[in-house]
């Protein structure tokens, strides 16, 4: 058994596809929550482990009996789906042993860079209460949406994945964070800020409109911006931007029929014609080609 102090979960290998790469791969430029799908060994034990950051582990398949030792404290757990564990940034244990059915899990890591990016006002004091055998369907569903987004090749774009990351962080902050004294902040964008962000979205629609970039335009943090935006416009930023892109695309398809669908897709901020077609069919209930000739 290895007695070297290692990161929590480092004994669990990633699940690989036929190409030899992890089946859950985040884009190279991804700056949101780190998420990994790993195998849970049938029988295993390990020495000292630590987190160094808040970590969540969601079981996907299988059940297990676990024995942990943290100093003089000993813990025995019987776990299964849909339960999940939360480990705070200062969590450590001296020894662990597992006896499992063959299974897998998702491990989310809230790195310092993620907290600094999305929760700058709280990043140096944000932490989660360590707890086991939690059940939280809304949180689990959102985590699975993020995992499936990466498994499907990130087909809905960075803004959608960022929105899911912020939803997860917001939920954790509200329901599981160690509470600190945080000053109250406004609950909506001012009318001037609403006009400013609407104009910015219209002018920059063809570019990569991330939540971080939009928040920077108003000089507020991404997490705060996301909350204020939804309170002000009734929908999350990614849904608002998607609707505006589709409205613009629908107009251009009929107003400029000589332009190709690919050209209009790029001009309205979609990563490809296939991306626009996927979104157009979902929201407009028909393909861009049918709309163009309808």
GROMACS .gro file of C-alpha atoms in nm:
model
  294
    1UNK     CA    1   0.000   0.000   0.000
    2UNK     CA    2   0.128   0.346  -0.091
    3UNK     CA    3   0.189   0.563   0.218
    4UNK     CA    4   0.270   0.877   0.020
    5UNK     CA    5   0.012   1.156   0.059
    6UNK     CA    6  -0.177   1.183  -0.272
    7UNK     CA    7  -0.476   1.365  -0.415
    8UNK     CA    8  -0.818   1.222  -0.337
    9UNK     CA    9  -0.932   0.981  -0.610
   10UNK     CA   10  -0.595   0.952  -0.782
   11UNK     CA   11  -0.617   0.573  -0.744
   12UNK     CA   12  -0.922   0.565  -0.977
   13UNK     CA   13  -0.834   0.547  -1.349
   14UNK     CA   14  -1.033   0.739  -1.611
   15UNK     CA   15  -1.278   0.547  -1.828
   16UNK     CA   16  -1.133   0.529  -2.178
   17UNK     CA   17  -1.300   0.494  -2.517
   18UNK     CA   18  -1.194   0.279  -2.812
   19UNK     CA   19  -0.951   0.554  -2.914
   20UNK     CA   20  -0.764   0.521  -2.587
   21UNK     CA   21  -0.875   0.864  -2.468
   22UNK     CA   22  -1.114   0.945  -2.179
   23UNK     CA   23  -1.479   0.916  -2.282
   24UNK     CA   24  -1.542   1.241  -2.095
   25UNK     CA   25  -1.306   1.502  -2.235
   26UNK     CA   26  -1.326   1.873  -2.162
   27UNK     CA   27  -1.227   2.115  -2.441
   28UNK     CA   28  -0.867   2.234  -2.439
   29UNK     CA   29  -0.975   2.590  -2.360
   30UNK     CA   30  -1.224   2.492  -2.088
   31UNK     CA   31  -1.196   2.709  -1.777
   32UNK     CA   32  -1.502   2.587  -1.586
   33UNK     CA   33  -1.554   2.309  -1.333
   34UNK     CA   34  -1.316   2.017  -1.375
   35UNK     CA   35  -1.509   1.693  -1.420
   36UNK     CA   36  -1.382   1.340  -1.472
   37UNK     CA   37  -1.549   0.999  -1.509
   38UNK     CA   38  -1.351   0.723  -1.341
   39UNK     CA   39  -1.363   0.353  -1.264
   40UNK     CA   40  -1.430   0.256  -0.902
   41UNK     CA   41  -1.202  -0.040  -0.823
   42UNK     CA   42  -1.376  -0.354  -0.702
   43UNK     CA   43  -1.140  -0.394  -0.406
   44UNK     CA   44  -0.884  -0.131  -0.314
   45UNK     CA   45  -0.708   0.041  -0.030
   46UNK     CA   46  -0.485   0.344  -0.005
   47UNK     CA   47  -0.291   0.549   0.244
   48UNK     CA   48  -0.304   0.923   0.313
   49UNK     CA   49  -0.515   1.132   0.074
   50UNK     CA   50  -0.614   1.498   0.065
   51UNK     CA   51  -0.823   1.734  -0.149
   52UNK     CA   52  -0.667   2.082  -0.140
   53UNK     CA   53  -0.990   2.212  -0.296
   54UNK     CA   54  -1.364   2.133  -0.271
   55UNK     CA   55  -1.438   1.799  -0.442
   56UNK     CA   56  -1.765   1.617  -0.512
   57UNK     CA   57  -1.796   1.250  -0.603
   58UNK     CA   58  -2.117   1.120  -0.765
   59UNK     CA   59  -2.174   0.748  -0.802
   60UNK     CA   60  -2.294   0.644  -1.147
   61UNK     CA   61  -2.307   0.267  -1.115
   62UNK     CA   62  -2.252   0.012  -0.843
   63UNK     CA   63  -2.264   0.013  -0.463
   64UNK     CA   64  -1.988  -0.008  -0.209
   65UNK     CA   65  -1.885  -0.054   0.149
   66UNK     CA   66  -1.608   0.185   0.257
   67UNK     CA   67  -1.389   0.219   0.563
   68UNK     CA   68  -1.212   0.549   0.632
   69UNK     CA   69  -0.974   0.650   0.907
   70UNK     CA   70  -0.904   1.017   0.981
   71UNK     CA   71  -0.677   1.045   1.286
   72UNK     CA   72  -0.858   0.869   1.569
   73UNK     CA   73  -1.191   0.882   1.387
   74UNK     CA   74  -1.311   0.574   1.199
   75UNK     CA   75  -1.601   0.573   0.956
   76UNK     CA   76  -1.791   0.293   0.782
   77UNK     CA   77  -2.017   0.382   0.490
   78UNK     CA   78  -2.259   0.183   0.273
   79UNK     CA   79  -2.311   0.381  -0.047
   80UNK     CA   80  -2.489   0.354  -0.380
   81UNK     CA   81  -2.658   0.551  -0.655
   82UNK     CA   82  -2.784   0.830  -0.640
   83UNK     CA   83  -2.585   0.925  -0.330
   84UNK     CA   84  -2.283   1.154  -0.351
   85UNK     CA   85  -2.008   1.277  -0.119
   86UNK     CA   86  -1.875   1.629  -0.064
   87UNK     CA   87  -1.519   1.688   0.054
   88UNK     CA   88  -1.408   2.030   0.176
   89UNK     CA   89  -1.083   2.198   0.072
   90UNK     CA   90  -0.905   2.094   0.393
   91UNK     CA   91  -1.024   1.731   0.394
   92UNK     CA   92  -0.762   1.465   0.472
   93UNK     CA   93  -0.773   1.100   0.566
   94UNK     CA   94  -0.505   0.857   0.671
   95UNK     CA   95  -0.642   0.535   0.527
   96UNK     CA   96  -0.929   0.407   0.313
   97UNK     CA   97  -1.050   0.068   0.195
   98UNK     CA   98  -1.329  -0.025  -0.048
   99UNK     CA   99  -1.524  -0.336  -0.138
  100UNK     CA  100  -1.743  -0.254  -0.439
  101UNK     CA  101  -1.959  -0.389  -0.709
  102UNK     CA  102  -1.797  -0.293  -1.040
  103UNK     CA  103  -1.889   0.072  -1.085
  104UNK     CA  104  -1.801   0.421  -1.195
  105UNK     CA  105  -1.829   0.775  -1.065
  106UNK     CA  106  -1.803   1.140  -1.160
  107UNK     CA  107  -1.552   1.354  -0.972
  108UNK     CA  108  -1.592   1.733  -0.976
  109UNK     CA  109  -1.307   1.955  -0.859
  110UNK     CA  110  -1.355   2.323  -0.779
  111UNK     CA  111  -1.005   2.448  -0.849
  112UNK     CA  112  -0.880   2.783  -0.714
  113UNK     CA  113  -0.876   2.922  -1.069
  114UNK     CA  114  -1.243   2.829  -1.119
  115UNK     CA  115  -1.344   2.990  -0.790
  116UNK     CA  116  -1.141   3.300  -0.869
  117UNK     CA  117  -1.297   3.324  -1.212
  118UNK     CA  118  -1.660   3.272  -1.116
  119UNK     CA  119  -1.672   3.375  -0.749
  120UNK     CA  120  -1.400   3.642  -0.714
  121UNK     CA  121  -1.569   3.808  -0.415
  122UNK     CA  122  -1.571   3.475  -0.226
  123UNK     CA  123  -1.288   3.276  -0.384
  124UNK     CA  124  -1.048   3.298  -0.089
  125UNK     CA  125  -1.311   3.198   0.167
  126UNK     CA  126  -1.537   2.964  -0.033
  127UNK     CA  127  -1.547   2.608   0.097
  128UNK     CA  128  -1.795   2.323   0.131
  129UNK     CA  129  -1.898   2.126   0.437
  130UNK     CA  130  -1.766   1.770   0.413
  131UNK     CA  131  -2.064   1.533   0.411
  132UNK     CA  132  -2.146   1.182   0.292
  133UNK     CA  133  -2.441   1.000   0.138
  134UNK     CA  134  -2.610   1.317   0.012
  135UNK     CA  135  -2.911   1.297  -0.219
  136UNK     CA  136  -2.993   1.607  -0.426
  137UNK     CA  137  -3.176   1.544  -0.754
  138UNK     CA  138  -3.151   1.900  -0.898
  139UNK     CA  139  -2.776   1.910  -0.839
  140UNK     CA  140  -2.720   1.559  -0.970
  141UNK     CA  141  -2.925   1.628  -1.284
  142UNK     CA  142  -2.722   1.942  -1.360
  143UNK     CA  143  -2.393   1.760  -1.306
  144UNK     CA  144  -2.506   1.484  -1.545
  145UNK     CA  145  -2.604   1.745  -1.805
  146UNK     CA  146  -2.253   1.892  -1.788
  147UNK     CA  147  -2.092   1.548  -1.814
  148UNK     CA  148  -2.311   1.450  -2.110
  149UNK     CA  149  -2.233   1.783  -2.281
  150UNK     CA  150  -1.864   1.695  -2.284
  151UNK     CA  151  -1.930   1.332  -2.380
  152UNK     CA  152  -2.129   1.451  -2.682
  153UNK     CA  153  -1.841   1.664  -2.810
  154UNK     CA  154  -1.942   1.995  -2.652
  155UNK     CA  155  -2.214   2.037  -2.917
  156UNK     CA  156  -2.404   2.318  -2.743
  157UNK     CA  157  -2.104   2.547  -2.712
  158UNK     CA  158  -1.905   2.704  -2.431
  159UNK     CA  159  -2.181   2.940  -2.315
  160UNK     CA  160  -2.414   2.648  -2.240
  161UNK     CA  161  -2.145   2.456  -2.050
  162UNK     CA  162  -2.049   2.772  -1.860
  163UNK     CA  163  -2.412   2.821  -1.763
  164UNK     CA  164  -2.424   2.469  -1.621
  165UNK     CA  165  -2.100   2.532  -1.429
  166UNK     CA  166  -2.243   2.849  -1.279
  167UNK     CA  167  -2.568   2.671  -1.190
  168UNK     CA  168  -2.369   2.404  -1.005
  169UNK     CA  169  -2.158   2.662  -0.822
  170UNK     CA  170  -2.462   2.870  -0.732
  171UNK     CA  171  -2.646   2.566  -0.595
  172UNK     CA  172  -2.344   2.456  -0.393
  173UNK     CA  173  -2.295   2.808  -0.261
  174UNK     CA  174  -2.657   2.826  -0.148
  175UNK     CA  175  -2.702   2.479  -0.003
  176UNK     CA  176  -2.361   2.336   0.095
  177UNK     CA  177  -2.110   2.618   0.144
  178UNK     CA  178  -1.966   2.704   0.483
  179UNK     CA  179  -2.145   3.029   0.550
  180UNK     CA  180  -1.946   3.349   0.583
  181UNK     CA  181  -2.053   3.706   0.643
  182UNK     CA  182  -2.104   3.839   0.291
  183UNK     CA  183  -2.240   4.187   0.228
  184UNK     CA  184  -2.569   4.214   0.044
  185UNK     CA  185  -2.557   4.298  -0.325
  186UNK     CA  186  -2.822   4.427  -0.570
  187UNK     CA  187  -3.059   4.161  -0.705
  188UNK     CA  188  -3.109   4.299  -1.057
  189UNK     CA  189  -2.916   4.481  -1.325
  190UNK     CA  190  -2.998   4.850  -1.340
  191UNK     CA  191  -3.194   4.971  -1.647
  192UNK     CA  192  -2.873   5.125  -1.780
  193UNK     CA  193  -2.682   4.797  -1.733
  194UNK     CA  194  -2.964   4.606  -1.906
  195UNK     CA  195  -2.945   4.838  -2.205
  196UNK     CA  196  -2.566   4.817  -2.208
  197UNK     CA  197  -2.556   4.436  -2.205
  198UNK     CA  198  -2.832   4.408  -2.467
  199UNK     CA  199  -2.638   4.638  -2.700
  200UNK     CA  200  -2.316   4.449  -2.632
  201UNK     CA  201  -2.475   4.113  -2.717
  202UNK     CA  202  -2.619   4.250  -3.041
  203UNK     CA  203  -2.283   4.401  -3.144
  204UNK     CA  204  -2.071   4.098  -3.047
  205UNK     CA  205  -2.312   3.820  -3.140
  206UNK     CA  206  -2.086   3.668  -3.406
  207UNK     CA  207  -1.800   3.622  -3.157
  208UNK     CA  208  -1.747   3.382  -2.867
  209UNK     CA  209  -1.981   3.535  -2.609
  210UNK     CA  210  -1.877   3.381  -2.278
  211UNK     CA  211  -2.037   3.470  -1.946
  212UNK     CA  212  -1.699   3.597  -1.829
  213UNK     CA  213  -1.677   3.835  -2.125
  214UNK     CA  214  -2.030   3.969  -2.074
  215UNK     CA  215  -1.971   4.014  -1.701
  216UNK     CA  216  -1.649   4.200  -1.773
  217UNK     CA  217  -1.843   4.446  -1.989
  218UNK     CA  218  -2.034   4.550  -1.674
  219UNK     CA  219  -1.731   4.513  -1.447
  220UNK     CA  220  -1.894   4.252  -1.220
  221UNK     CA  221  -1.806   3.890  -1.144
  222UNK     CA  222  -1.939   3.609  -1.368
  223UNK     CA  223  -2.133   3.446  -1.084
  224UNK     CA  224  -2.293   3.774  -0.977
  225UNK     CA  225  -2.365   3.865  -1.338
  226UNK     CA  226  -2.537   3.533  -1.402
  227UNK     CA  227  -2.770   3.581  -1.104
  228UNK     CA  228  -2.849   3.944  -1.190
  229UNK     CA  229  -2.901   3.866  -1.559
  230UNK     CA  230  -3.153   3.592  -1.488
  231UNK     CA  231  -3.339   3.814  -1.240
  232UNK     CA  232  -3.348   4.095  -1.496
  233UNK     CA  233  -3.434   3.904  -1.815
  234UNK     CA  234  -3.609   3.594  -1.680
  235UNK     CA  235  -3.369   3.347  -1.846
  236UNK     CA  236  -3.001   3.252  -1.802
  237UNK     CA  237  -2.748   3.434  -2.025
  238UNK     CA  238  -2.688   3.137  -2.254
  239UNK     CA  239  -3.061   3.102  -2.330
  240UNK     CA  240  -3.096   3.473  -2.400
  241UNK     CA  241  -2.796   3.475  -2.635
  242UNK     CA  242  -2.916   3.159  -2.810
  243UNK     CA  243  -3.259   3.313  -2.869
  244UNK     CA  244  -3.109   3.632  -3.008
  245UNK     CA  245  -2.880   3.433  -3.239
  246UNK     CA  246  -3.170   3.226  -3.365
  247UNK     CA  247  -3.387   3.536  -3.416
  248UNK     CA  248  -3.106   3.699  -3.617
  249UNK     CA  249  -3.045   3.381  -3.816
  250UNK     CA  250  -3.418   3.341  -3.892
  251UNK     CA  251  -3.432   3.701  -4.019
  252UNK     CA  252  -3.120   3.667  -4.236
  253UNK     CA  253  -3.230   3.336  -4.388
  254UNK     CA  254  -3.532   3.504  -4.546
  255UNK     CA  255  -3.402   3.861  -4.585
  256UNK     CA  256  -3.083   3.750  -4.763
  257UNK     CA  257  -3.173   3.423  -4.939
  258UNK     CA  258  -2.859   3.440  -5.155
  259UNK     CA  259  -2.638   3.383  -4.849
  260UNK     CA  260  -2.546   3.026  -4.760
  261UNK     CA  261  -2.667   2.869  -4.437
  262UNK     CA  262  -2.304   2.820  -4.334
  263UNK     CA  263  -2.231   3.192  -4.382
  264UNK     CA  264  -2.533   3.290  -4.173
  265UNK     CA  265  -2.440   3.039  -3.902
  266UNK     CA  266  -2.093   3.190  -3.864
  267UNK     CA  267  -2.229   3.547  -3.882
  268UNK     CA  268  -2.467   3.480  -3.592
  269UNK     CA  269  -2.208   3.321  -3.363
  270UNK     CA  270  -2.264   2.947  -3.415
  271UNK     CA  271  -1.954   2.730  -3.429
  272UNK     CA  272  -2.076   2.551  -3.743
  273UNK     CA  273  -2.375   2.497  -3.969
  274UNK     CA  274  -2.447   2.173  -3.782
  275UNK     CA  275  -2.453   2.360  -3.450
  276UNK     CA  276  -2.704   2.613  -3.582
  277UNK     CA  277  -2.918   2.341  -3.742
  278UNK     CA  278  -2.931   2.149  -3.414
  279UNK     CA  279  -3.038   2.460  -3.219
  280UNK     CA  280  -3.275   2.582  -3.491
  281UNK     CA  281  -3.462   2.252  -3.500
  282UNK     CA  282  -3.492   2.250  -3.122
  283UNK     CA  283  -3.628   2.605  -3.091
  284UNK     CA  284  -3.798   2.666  -3.425
  285UNK     CA  285  -3.923   2.309  -3.485
  286UNK     CA  286  -3.782   2.302  -3.839
  287UNK     CA  287  -3.448   2.309  -4.016
  288UNK     CA  288  -3.288   2.635  -4.140
  289UNK     CA  289  -3.329   2.511  -4.500
  290UNK     CA  290  -3.704   2.461  -4.456
  291UNK     CA  291  -3.740   2.799  -4.288
  292UNK     CA  292  -3.542   2.968  -4.565
  293UNK     CA  293  -3.773   2.839  -4.840
  294UNK     CA  294  -4.095   2.841  -4.638
   0.00000   0.00000   0.00000
